[in-house]
PDB file of C-alpha atoms in Angstrom:
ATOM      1  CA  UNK A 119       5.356  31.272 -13.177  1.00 48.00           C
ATOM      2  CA  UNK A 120       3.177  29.065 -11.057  1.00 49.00           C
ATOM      3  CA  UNK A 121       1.439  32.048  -9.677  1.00 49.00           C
ATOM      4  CA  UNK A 122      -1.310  34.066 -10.757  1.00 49.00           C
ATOM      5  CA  UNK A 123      -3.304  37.004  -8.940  1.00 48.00           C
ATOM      6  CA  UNK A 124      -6.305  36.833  -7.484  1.00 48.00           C
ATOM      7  CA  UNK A 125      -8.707  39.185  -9.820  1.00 49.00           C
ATOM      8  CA  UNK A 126      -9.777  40.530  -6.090  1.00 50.00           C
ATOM      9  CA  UNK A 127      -6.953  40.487  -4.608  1.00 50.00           C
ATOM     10  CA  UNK A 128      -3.504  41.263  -5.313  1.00 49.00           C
ATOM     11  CA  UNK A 129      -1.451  39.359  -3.899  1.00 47.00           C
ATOM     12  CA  UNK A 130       0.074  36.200  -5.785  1.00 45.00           C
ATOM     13  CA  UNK A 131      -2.064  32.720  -5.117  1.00 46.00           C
ATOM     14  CA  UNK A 132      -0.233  29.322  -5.900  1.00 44.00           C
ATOM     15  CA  UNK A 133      -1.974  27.463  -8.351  1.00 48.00           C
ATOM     16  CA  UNK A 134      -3.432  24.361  -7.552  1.00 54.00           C
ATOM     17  CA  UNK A 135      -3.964  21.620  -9.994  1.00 54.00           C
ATOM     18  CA  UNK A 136      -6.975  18.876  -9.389  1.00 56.00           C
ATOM     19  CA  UNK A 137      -4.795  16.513 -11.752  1.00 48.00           C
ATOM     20  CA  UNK A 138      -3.286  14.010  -8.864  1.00 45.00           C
ATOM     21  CA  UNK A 139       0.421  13.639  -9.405  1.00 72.00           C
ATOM     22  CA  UNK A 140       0.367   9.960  -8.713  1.00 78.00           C
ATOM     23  CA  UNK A 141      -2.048   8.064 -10.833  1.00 85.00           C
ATOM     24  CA  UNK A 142      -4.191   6.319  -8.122  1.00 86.00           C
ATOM     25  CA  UNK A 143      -4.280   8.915  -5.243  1.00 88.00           C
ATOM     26  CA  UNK A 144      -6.352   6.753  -3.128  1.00 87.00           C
ATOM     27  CA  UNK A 145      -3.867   3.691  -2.998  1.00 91.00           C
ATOM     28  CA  UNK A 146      -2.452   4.007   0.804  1.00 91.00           C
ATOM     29  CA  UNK A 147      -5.859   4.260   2.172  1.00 91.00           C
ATOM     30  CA  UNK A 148      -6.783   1.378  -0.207  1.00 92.00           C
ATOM     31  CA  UNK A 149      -3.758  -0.677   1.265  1.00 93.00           C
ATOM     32  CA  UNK A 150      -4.059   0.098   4.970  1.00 94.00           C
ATOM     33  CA  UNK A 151      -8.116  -0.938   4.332  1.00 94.00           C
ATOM     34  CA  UNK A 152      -6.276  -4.367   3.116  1.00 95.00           C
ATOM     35  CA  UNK A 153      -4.240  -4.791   6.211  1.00 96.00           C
ATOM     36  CA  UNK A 154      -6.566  -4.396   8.815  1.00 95.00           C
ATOM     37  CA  UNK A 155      -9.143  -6.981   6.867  1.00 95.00           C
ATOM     38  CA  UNK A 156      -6.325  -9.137   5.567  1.00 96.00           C
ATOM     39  CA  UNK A 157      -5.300  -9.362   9.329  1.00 96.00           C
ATOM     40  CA  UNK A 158      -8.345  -9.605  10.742  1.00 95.00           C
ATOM     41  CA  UNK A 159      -9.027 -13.161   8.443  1.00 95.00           C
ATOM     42  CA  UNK A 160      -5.480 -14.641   9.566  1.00 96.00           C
ATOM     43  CA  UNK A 161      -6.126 -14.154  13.162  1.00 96.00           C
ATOM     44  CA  UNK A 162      -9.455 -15.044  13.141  1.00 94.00           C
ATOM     45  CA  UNK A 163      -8.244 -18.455  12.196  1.00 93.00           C
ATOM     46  CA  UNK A 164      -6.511 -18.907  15.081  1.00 94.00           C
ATOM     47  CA  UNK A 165      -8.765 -16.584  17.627  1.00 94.00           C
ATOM     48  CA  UNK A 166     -12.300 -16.257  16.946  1.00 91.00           C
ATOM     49  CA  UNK A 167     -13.591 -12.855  16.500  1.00 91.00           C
ATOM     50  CA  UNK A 168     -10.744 -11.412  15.087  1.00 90.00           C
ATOM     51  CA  UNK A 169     -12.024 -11.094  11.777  1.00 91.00           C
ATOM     52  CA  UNK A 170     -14.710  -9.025  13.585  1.00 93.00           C
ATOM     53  CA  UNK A 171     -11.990  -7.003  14.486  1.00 94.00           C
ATOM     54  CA  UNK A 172     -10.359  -6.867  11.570  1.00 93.00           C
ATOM     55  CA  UNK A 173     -13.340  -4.708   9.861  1.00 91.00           C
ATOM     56  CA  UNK A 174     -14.011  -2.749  12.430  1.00 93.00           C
ATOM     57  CA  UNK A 175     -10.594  -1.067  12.448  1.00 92.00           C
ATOM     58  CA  UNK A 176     -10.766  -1.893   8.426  1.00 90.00           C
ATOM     59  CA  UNK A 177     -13.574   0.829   8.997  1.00 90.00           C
ATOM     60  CA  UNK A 178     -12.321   3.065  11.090  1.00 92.00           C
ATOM     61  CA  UNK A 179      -9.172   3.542   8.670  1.00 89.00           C
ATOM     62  CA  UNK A 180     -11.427   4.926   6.110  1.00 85.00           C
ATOM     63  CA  UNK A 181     -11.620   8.226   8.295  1.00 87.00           C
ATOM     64  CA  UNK A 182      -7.443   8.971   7.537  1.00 83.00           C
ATOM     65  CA  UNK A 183      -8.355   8.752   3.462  1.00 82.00           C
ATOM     66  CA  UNK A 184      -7.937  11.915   2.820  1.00 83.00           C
ATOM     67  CA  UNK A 185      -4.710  12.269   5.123  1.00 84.00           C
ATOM     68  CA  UNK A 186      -3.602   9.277   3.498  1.00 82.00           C
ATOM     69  CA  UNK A 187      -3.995   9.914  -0.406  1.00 83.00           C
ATOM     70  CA  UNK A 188      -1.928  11.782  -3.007  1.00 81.00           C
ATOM     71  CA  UNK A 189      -4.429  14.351  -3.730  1.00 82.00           C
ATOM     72  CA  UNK A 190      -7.925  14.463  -4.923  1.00 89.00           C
ATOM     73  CA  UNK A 191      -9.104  11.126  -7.494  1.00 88.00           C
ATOM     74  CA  UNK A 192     -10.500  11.465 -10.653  1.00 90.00           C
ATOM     75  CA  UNK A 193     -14.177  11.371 -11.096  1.00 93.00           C
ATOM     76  CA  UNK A 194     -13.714   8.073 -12.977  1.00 93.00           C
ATOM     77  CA  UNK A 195     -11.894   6.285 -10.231  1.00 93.00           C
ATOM     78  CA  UNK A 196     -14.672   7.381  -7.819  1.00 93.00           C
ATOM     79  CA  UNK A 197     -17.431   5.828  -9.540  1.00 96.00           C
ATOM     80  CA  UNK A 198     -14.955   2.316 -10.373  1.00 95.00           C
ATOM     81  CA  UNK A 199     -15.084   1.949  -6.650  1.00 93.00           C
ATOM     82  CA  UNK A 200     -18.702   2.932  -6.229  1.00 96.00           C
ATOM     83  CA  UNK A 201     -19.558   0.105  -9.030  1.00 97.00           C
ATOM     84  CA  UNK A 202     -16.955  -2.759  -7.546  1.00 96.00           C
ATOM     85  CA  UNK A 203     -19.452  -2.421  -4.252  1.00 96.00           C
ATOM     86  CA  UNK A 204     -22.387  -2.178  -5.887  1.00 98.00           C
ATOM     87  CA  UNK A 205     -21.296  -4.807  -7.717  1.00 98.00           C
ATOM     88  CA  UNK A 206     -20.056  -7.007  -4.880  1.00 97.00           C
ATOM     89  CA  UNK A 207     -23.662  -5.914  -3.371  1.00 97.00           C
ATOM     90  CA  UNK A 208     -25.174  -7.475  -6.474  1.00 98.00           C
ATOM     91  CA  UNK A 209     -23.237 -10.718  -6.384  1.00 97.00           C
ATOM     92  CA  UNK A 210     -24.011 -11.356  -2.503  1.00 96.00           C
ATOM     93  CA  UNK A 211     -27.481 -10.690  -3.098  1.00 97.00           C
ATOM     94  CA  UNK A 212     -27.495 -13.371  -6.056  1.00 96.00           C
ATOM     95  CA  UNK A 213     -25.765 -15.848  -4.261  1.00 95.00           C
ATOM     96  CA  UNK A 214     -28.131 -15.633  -1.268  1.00 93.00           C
ATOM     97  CA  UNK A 215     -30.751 -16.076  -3.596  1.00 95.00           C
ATOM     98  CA  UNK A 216     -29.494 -19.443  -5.322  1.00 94.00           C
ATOM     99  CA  UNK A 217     -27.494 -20.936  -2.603  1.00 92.00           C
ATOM    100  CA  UNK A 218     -30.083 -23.598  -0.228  1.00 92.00           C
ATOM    101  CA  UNK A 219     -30.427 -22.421   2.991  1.00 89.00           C
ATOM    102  CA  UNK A 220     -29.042 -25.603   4.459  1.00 90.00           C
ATOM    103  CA  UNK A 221     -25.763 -25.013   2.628  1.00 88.00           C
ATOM    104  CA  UNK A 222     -22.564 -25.596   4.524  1.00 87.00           C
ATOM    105  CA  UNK A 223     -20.861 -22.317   6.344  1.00 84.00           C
ATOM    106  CA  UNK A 224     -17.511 -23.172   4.758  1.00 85.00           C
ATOM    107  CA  UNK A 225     -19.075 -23.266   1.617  1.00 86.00           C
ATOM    108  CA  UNK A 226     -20.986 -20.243   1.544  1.00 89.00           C
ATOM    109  CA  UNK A 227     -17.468 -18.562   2.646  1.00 89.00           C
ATOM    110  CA  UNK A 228     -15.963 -20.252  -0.105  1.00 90.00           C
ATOM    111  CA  UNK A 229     -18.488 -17.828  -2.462  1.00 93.00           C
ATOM    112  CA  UNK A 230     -18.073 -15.075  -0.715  1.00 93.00           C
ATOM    113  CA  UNK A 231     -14.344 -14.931  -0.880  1.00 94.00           C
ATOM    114  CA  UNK A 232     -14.713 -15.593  -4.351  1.00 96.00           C
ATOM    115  CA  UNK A 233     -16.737 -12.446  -4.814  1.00 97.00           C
ATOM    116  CA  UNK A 234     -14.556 -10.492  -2.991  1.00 96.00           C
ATOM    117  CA  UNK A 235     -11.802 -11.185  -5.648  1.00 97.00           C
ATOM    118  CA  UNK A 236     -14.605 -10.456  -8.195  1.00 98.00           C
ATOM    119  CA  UNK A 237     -15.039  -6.946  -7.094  1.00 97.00           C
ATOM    120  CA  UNK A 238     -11.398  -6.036  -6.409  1.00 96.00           C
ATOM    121  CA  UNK A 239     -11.016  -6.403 -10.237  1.00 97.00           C
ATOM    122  CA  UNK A 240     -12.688  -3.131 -11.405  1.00 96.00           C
ATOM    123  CA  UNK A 241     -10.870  -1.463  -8.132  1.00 95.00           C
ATOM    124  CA  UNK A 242      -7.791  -1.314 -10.627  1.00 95.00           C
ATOM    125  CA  UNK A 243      -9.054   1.382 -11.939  1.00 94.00           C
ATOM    126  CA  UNK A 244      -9.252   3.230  -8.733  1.00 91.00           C
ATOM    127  CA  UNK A 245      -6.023   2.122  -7.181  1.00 91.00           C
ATOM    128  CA  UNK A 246      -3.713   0.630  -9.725  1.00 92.00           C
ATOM    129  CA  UNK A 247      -2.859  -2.805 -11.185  1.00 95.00           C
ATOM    130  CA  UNK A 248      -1.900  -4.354  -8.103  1.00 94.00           C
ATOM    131  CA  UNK A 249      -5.247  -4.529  -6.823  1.00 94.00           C
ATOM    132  CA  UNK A 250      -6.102  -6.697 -10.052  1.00 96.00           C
ATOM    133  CA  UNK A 251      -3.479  -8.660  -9.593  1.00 97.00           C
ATOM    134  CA  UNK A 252      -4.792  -8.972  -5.850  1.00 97.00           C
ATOM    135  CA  UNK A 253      -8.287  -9.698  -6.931  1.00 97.00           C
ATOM    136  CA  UNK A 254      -7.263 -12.505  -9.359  1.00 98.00           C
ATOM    137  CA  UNK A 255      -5.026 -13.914  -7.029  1.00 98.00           C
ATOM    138  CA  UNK A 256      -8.122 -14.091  -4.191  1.00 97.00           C
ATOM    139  CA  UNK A 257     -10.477 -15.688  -7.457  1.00 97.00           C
ATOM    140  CA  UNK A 258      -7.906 -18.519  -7.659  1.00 97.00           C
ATOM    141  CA  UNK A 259      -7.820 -19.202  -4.132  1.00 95.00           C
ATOM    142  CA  UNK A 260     -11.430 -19.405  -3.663  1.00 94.00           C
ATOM    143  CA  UNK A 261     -11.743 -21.773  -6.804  1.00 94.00           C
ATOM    144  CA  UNK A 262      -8.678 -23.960  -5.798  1.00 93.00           C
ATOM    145  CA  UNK A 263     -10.694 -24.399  -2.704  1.00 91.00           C
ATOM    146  CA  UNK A 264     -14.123 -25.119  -4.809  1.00 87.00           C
ATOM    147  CA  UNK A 265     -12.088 -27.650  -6.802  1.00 87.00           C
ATOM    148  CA  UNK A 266      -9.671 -29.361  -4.584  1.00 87.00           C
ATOM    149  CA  UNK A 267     -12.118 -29.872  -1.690  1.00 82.00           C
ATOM    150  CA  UNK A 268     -15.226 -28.229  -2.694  1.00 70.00           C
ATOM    151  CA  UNK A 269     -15.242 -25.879   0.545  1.00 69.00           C
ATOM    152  CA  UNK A 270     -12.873 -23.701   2.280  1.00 71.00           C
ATOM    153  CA  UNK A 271     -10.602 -24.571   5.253  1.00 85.00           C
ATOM    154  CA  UNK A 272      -8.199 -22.771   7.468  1.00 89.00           C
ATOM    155  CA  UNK A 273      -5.510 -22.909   4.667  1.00 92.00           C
ATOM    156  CA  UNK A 274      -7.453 -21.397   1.981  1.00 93.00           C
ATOM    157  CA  UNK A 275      -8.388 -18.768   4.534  1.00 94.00           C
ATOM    158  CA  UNK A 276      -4.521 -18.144   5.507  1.00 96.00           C
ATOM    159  CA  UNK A 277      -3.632 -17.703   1.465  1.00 96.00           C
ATOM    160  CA  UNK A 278      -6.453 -15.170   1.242  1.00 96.00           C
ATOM    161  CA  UNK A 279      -5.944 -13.014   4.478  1.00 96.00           C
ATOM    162  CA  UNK A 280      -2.305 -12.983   4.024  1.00 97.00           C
ATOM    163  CA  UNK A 281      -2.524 -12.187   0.067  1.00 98.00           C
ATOM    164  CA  UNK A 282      -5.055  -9.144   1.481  1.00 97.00           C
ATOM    165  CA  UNK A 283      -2.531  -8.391   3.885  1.00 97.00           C
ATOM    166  CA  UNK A 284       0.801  -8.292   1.716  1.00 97.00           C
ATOM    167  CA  UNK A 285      -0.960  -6.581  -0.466  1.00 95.00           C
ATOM    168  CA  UNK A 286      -2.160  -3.981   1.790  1.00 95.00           C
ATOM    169  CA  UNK A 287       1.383  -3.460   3.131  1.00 96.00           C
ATOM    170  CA  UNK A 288       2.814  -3.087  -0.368  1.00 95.00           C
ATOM    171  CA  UNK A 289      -0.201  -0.487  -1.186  1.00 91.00           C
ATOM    172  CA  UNK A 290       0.483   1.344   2.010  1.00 91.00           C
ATOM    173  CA  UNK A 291       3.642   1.810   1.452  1.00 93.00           C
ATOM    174  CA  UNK A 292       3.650   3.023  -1.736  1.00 83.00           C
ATOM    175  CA  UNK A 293       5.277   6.658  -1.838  1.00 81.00           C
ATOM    176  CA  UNK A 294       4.453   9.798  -3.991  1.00 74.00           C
ATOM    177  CA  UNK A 295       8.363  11.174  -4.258  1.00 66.00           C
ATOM    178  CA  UNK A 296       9.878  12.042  -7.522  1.00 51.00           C
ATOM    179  CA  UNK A 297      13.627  11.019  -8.195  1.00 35.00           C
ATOM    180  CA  UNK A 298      13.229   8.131  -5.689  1.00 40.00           C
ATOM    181  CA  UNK A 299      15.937   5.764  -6.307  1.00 34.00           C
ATOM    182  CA  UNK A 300      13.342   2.709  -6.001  1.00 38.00           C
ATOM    183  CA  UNK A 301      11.746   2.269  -9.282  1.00 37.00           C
ATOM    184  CA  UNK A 302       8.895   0.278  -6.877  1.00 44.00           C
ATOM    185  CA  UNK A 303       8.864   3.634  -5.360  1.00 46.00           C
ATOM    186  CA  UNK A 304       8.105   4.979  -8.656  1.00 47.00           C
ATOM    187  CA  UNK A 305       6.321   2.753 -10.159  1.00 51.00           C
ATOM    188  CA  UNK A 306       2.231   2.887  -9.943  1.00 56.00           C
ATOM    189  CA  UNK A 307       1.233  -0.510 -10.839  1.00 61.00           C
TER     190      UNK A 307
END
């Protein structure tokens, strides 16, 4: 059991399932994505170019996905993540469009953070509940910001790099081991 034979060949092949054992195979790679970005905002508050940084090795981490994930995702999850950046595409397009052109830089980074969160909601579906969570999280941020002060400052910018950072680190380290005494182990939220 668990073998079959090849109809050209005789000897016994494993067989392979496409069905991911963990529900959201593309979580670590989603996570360590988070940390370099999430990183990249915290020190670029206190270093500029940082957050410049920050994506590029964001970037680069994209390359170890496949070493990364638990297997192969669905075909579901694939296009979830292809709409949350088209749809992130969409929303930075729109706000380009209605925002004046004189508007204030902290202002317009206000927006975009708030898009951000926007398009990490439908990433749920490709990487689990926590990345809602995240994206929620990163909407009330940016609209604490909006309301409190109407712009965004180097504390609303901590919250959000180190809420994409924690959560990266928690993503990252999420394992793929049955009978793991950790039921955060375990657990794919």
């Amino acid at each position: 059991m668990g073998k079959e034979t090849d109809s050209l060949n005789t000897r016994p092949q494993a067989v392979k399932s496409n069905i991911p054992i963990y529900p959201y195979p593309m979580v670590r790679a989603g996570g360590l994505f988070l940390v370099f970005f999430g990183a990249g905002i915290i020190i670029n508050v206190f270093l500029s170019g940082g957050f410049l940084v920050g994506i590029i090795l964001a970037i680069i981490s994209l390359m170890f996905s496949k070493t990364l994930s638990f297997g192969k995702p669905r075909l579901f999850q694939i296009m979830a993540l292809v709409f949350a950046i088209v749809l992130e595409m969409v929303l930075f397009f729109i706000m380009f469009q209605v925002l004046p052109a004189d508007t204030d830089g902290s202002v317009r980074l206000m927006w975009i953070l708030l898009i951000v969160g926007i398009h990490f909601l439908p990433m749920t579906i490709s990487f689990g509940l926590r990345f809602g969570i995240l994206g929620v999280l990163c909407i009330v941020n940016a609209l604490t910001a909006m309301v409190l002060i109407g712009t965004i400052n180097d504390f609303f910018l901590l919250v959000d790099g180190a809420l994409k950072f924690g959560f990266g680190i928690w993503l990252f380290k999420t394992t793929n081991k049955k009978g793991s005494n950790s039921s955060q182990k375990n657990n794919p939220i």
